[in-house]
Coordinates of C-alpha atoms in Angstrom, one line a residue:
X1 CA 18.5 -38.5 -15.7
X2 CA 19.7 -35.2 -17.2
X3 CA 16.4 -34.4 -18.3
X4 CA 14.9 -35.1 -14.8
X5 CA 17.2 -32.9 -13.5
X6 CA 16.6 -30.5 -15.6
X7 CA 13.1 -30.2 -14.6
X8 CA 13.9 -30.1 -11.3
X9 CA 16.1 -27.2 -11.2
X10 CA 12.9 -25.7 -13.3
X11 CA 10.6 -26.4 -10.7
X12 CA 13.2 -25.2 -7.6
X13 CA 13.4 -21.8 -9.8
X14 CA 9.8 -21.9 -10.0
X15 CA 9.6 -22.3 -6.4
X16 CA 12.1 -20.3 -5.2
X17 CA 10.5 -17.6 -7.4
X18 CA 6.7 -17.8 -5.7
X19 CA 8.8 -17.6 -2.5
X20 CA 9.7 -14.4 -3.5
X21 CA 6.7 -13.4 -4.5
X22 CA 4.9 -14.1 -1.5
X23 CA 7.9 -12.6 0.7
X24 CA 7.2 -9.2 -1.3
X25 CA 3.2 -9.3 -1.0
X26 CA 4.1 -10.0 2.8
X27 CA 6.4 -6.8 2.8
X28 CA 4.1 -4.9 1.2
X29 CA 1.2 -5.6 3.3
X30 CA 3.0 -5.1 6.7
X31 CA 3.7 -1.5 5.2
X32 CA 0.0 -0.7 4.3
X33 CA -0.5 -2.1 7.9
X34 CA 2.2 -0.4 9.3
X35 CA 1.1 3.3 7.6
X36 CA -2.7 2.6 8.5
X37 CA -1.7 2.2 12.3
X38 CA 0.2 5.6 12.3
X39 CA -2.3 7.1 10.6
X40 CA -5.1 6.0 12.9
X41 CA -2.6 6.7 16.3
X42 CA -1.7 10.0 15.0
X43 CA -5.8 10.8 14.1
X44 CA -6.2 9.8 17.8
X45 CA -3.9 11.4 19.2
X46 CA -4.6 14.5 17.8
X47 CA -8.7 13.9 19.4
X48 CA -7.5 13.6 22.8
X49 CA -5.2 17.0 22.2
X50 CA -8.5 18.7 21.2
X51 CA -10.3 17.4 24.0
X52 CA -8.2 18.8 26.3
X53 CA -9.2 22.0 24.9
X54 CA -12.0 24.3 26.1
X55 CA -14.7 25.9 23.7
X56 CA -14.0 29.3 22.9
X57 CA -17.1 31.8 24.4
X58 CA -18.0 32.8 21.0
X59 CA -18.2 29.9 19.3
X60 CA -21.8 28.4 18.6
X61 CA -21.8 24.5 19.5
X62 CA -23.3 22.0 17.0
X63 CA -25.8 19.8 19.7
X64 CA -26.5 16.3 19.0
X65 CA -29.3 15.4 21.0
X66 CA -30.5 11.5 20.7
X67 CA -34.2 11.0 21.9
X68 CA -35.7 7.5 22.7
X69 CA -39.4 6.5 23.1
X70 CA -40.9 7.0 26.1
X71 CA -39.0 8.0 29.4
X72 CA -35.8 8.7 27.3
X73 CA -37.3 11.6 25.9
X74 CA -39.2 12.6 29.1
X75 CA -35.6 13.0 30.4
X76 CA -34.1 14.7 28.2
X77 CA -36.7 17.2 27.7
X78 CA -35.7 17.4 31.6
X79 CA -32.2 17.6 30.8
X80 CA -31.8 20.3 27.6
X81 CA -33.1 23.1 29.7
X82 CA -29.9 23.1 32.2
X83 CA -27.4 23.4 29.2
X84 CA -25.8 26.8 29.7
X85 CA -27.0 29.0 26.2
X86 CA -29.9 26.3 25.5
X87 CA -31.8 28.7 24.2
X88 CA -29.4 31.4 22.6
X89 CA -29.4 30.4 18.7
X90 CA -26.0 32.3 18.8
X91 CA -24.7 29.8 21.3
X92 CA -26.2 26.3 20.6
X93 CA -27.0 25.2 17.5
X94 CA -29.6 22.1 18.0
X95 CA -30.2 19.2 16.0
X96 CA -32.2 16.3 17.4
X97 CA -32.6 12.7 15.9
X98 CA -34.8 10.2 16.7
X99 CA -35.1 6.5 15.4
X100 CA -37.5 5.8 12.8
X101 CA -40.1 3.7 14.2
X102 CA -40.5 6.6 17.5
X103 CA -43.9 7.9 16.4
X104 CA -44.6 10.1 19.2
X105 CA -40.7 12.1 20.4
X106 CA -41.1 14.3 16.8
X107 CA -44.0 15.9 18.3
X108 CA -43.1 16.3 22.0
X109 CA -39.4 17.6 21.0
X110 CA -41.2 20.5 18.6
X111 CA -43.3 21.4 21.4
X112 CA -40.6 21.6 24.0
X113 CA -38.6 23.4 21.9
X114 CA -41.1 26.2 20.5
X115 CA -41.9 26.7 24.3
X116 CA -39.0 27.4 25.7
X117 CA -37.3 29.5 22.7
X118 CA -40.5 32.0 23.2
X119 CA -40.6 31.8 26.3
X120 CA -36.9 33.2 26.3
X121 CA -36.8 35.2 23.3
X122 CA -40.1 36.9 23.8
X123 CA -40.7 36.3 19.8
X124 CA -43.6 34.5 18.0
X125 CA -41.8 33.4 15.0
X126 CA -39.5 30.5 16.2
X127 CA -37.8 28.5 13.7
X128 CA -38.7 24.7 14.0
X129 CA -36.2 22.8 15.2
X130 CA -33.5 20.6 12.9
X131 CA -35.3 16.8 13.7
X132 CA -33.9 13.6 11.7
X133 CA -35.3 10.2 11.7
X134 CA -32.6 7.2 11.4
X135 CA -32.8 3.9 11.7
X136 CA -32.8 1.9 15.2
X137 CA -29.9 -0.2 16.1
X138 CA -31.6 -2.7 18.4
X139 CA -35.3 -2.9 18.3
X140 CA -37.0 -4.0 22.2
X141 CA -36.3 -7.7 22.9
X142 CA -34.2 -7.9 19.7
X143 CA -31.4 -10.9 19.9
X144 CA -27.3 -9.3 20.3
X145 CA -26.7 -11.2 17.8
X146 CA -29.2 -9.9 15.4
X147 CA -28.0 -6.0 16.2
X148 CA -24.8 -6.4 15.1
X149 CA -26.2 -6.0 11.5
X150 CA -28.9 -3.3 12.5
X151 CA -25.8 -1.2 14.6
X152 CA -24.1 -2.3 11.5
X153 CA -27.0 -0.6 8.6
X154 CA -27.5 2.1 11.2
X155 CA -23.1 3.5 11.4
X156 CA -23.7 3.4 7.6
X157 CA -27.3 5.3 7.3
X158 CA -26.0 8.0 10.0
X159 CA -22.2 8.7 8.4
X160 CA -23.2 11.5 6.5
X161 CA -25.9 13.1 8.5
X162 CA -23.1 13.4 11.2
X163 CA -19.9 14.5 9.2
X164 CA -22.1 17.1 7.8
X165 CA -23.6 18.3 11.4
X166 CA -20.0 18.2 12.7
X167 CA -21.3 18.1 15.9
X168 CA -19.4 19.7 18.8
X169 CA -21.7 17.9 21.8
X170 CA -23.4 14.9 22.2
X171 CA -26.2 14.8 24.9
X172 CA -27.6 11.2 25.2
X173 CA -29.2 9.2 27.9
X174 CA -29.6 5.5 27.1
X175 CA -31.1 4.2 24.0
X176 CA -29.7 2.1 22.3
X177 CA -30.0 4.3 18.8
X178 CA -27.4 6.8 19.7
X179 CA -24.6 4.3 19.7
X180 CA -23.9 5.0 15.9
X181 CA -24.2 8.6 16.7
X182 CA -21.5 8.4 19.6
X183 CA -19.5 6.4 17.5
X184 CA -19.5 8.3 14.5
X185 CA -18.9 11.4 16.4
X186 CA -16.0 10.5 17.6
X187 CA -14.6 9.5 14.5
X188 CA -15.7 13.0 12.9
X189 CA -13.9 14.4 15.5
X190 CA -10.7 12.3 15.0
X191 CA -10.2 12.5 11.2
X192 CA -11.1 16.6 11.6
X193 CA -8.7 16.8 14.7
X194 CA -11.4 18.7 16.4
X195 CA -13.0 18.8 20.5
X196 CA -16.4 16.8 20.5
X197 CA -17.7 16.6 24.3
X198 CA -20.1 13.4 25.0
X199 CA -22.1 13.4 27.6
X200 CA -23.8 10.4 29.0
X201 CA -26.7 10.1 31.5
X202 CA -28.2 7.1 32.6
X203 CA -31.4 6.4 32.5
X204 CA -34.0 7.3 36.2
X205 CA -34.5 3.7 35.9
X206 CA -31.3 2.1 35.9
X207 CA -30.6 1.6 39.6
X208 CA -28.1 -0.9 39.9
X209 CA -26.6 -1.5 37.0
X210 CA -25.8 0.4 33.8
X211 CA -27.7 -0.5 30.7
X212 CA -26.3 -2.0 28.0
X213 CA -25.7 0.9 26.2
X214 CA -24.3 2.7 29.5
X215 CA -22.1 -0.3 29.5
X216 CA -20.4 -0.4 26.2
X217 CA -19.9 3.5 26.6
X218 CA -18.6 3.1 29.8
X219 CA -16.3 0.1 29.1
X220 CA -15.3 1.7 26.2
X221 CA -14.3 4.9 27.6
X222 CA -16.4 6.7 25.4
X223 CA -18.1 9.6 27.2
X224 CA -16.1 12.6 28.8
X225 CA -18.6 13.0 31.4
X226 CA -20.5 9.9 32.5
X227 CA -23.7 10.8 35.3
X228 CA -25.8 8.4 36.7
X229 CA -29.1 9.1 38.9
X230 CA -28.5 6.9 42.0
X231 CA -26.2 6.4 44.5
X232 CA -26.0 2.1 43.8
X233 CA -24.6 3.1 40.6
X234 CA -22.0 5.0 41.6
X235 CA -20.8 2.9 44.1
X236 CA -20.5 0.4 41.8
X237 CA -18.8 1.8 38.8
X238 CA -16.0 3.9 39.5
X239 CA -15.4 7.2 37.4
X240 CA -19.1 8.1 36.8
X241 CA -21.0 11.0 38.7
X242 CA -23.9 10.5 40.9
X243 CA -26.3 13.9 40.2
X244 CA -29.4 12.6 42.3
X245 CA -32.4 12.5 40.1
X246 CA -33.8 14.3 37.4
X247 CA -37.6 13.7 37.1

């Protein structure tokens, strides 16, 4: 009997000990947790200060234009051309990125871009424009489920490209490969504590509803300025601007 109870107080020490343990691993947990949260509130916080902020007229603005195949592009090339200081160097620093598997925006954008820089400059010898290739987050009839882990492989292959741009304004009108971007941005400008302006235009062929990538921006809050191209859209979604069509 004494030796039985001997054990047992053994084990109830034993016990009482992992208790402890735990209660501490618990503690110090809730604190990482605790710090993390702050850390992320006050980095947010500190974004929607410096988007309340305006450009200062001498600063040059890191672009971040995201192309898509086909009409995307069309519309954008419709769309860079009404940015105030598009074609002042000094103002608007360009870069443009396309998704990997586009084998025909590269081409159009360098064209566009040479045409109009001359055409405003009156100089020959135009510097090509800065043109990256990344991968695509969701491919044409690819499965939601399946683009989880192609958003996923595309956040992690664009990270650097975008801290590095430290991009000042997002122009993007639809596909689905500049969700990283928008993403990203936005957490470039929240660790930095810096203004990045997104602006979103729906695609000419969204009519009724948003597209899925207008959606999740939309939903999400993501975009400062949110336009859409018809009037059935607008009434439909409060908060975005109707601007009548483009093309």
């Amino acid at each position: 009997k004494f030796v039985l109870h001997l054990s047992l107080q053994e084990k109830t020490k034993i016990d009482e000990q992992k208790i402890l343990k735990f209660q501490k691993k618990i503690i110090i947990m809730a604190f990482y947790i605790l710090v993390i949260i702050l850390t992320i509130s006050r980095w947010y916080l500190n974004y929607r200060r410096a988007q309340t902020e305006k450009f200062k007229p001498t600063q040059q603005l890191k672009l971040i234009s995201v192309l898509g195949s086909g009409g995307h592009t069309k519309e954008m090339l419709k769309l860079l051309p009404n940015l105030p200081n598009f074609t002042d160097p000094s103002k608007i620093c360009p870069y443009f990125l396309l998704a990997d598997t586009d084998n025909h925006s590269e081409e159009k954008i360098q064209k566009f871009y040479l045409e109009n820089h001359t055409k405003n400059s009156g100089s020959e010898s135009i510097d090509k424009p800065d043109v990256f290739k990344i991968p695509r987050s969701r491919e044409v009839s690819q499965s939601y489920l399946s683009s989880i882990k192609t958003t996923i492989k595309a956040l992690l292959n664009c990270k650097s490209l975008v801290f590095t741009i430290n991009p000042d304004l997002i122009l993007v009108n639809g596909p689905g490969t500049c969700l990283p971007i928008v993403f990203l941005s936005i957490l470039n400008a929240m660790l930095k504590s810096k203004k990045c302006h997104i602006v979103f235009v729906e695609s000419f062929c969204r009519i009724k509803s948003l597209s899925l990538t207008g959606k999740i921006i939309y939903f999400l809050g993501l975009a400062d300025d949110f336009y859409v191209q018809w009037p059935e859209i607008r009434d439909r979604y409060s908060g975005v601007t109707y601007v009548g069509r483009i093309l």
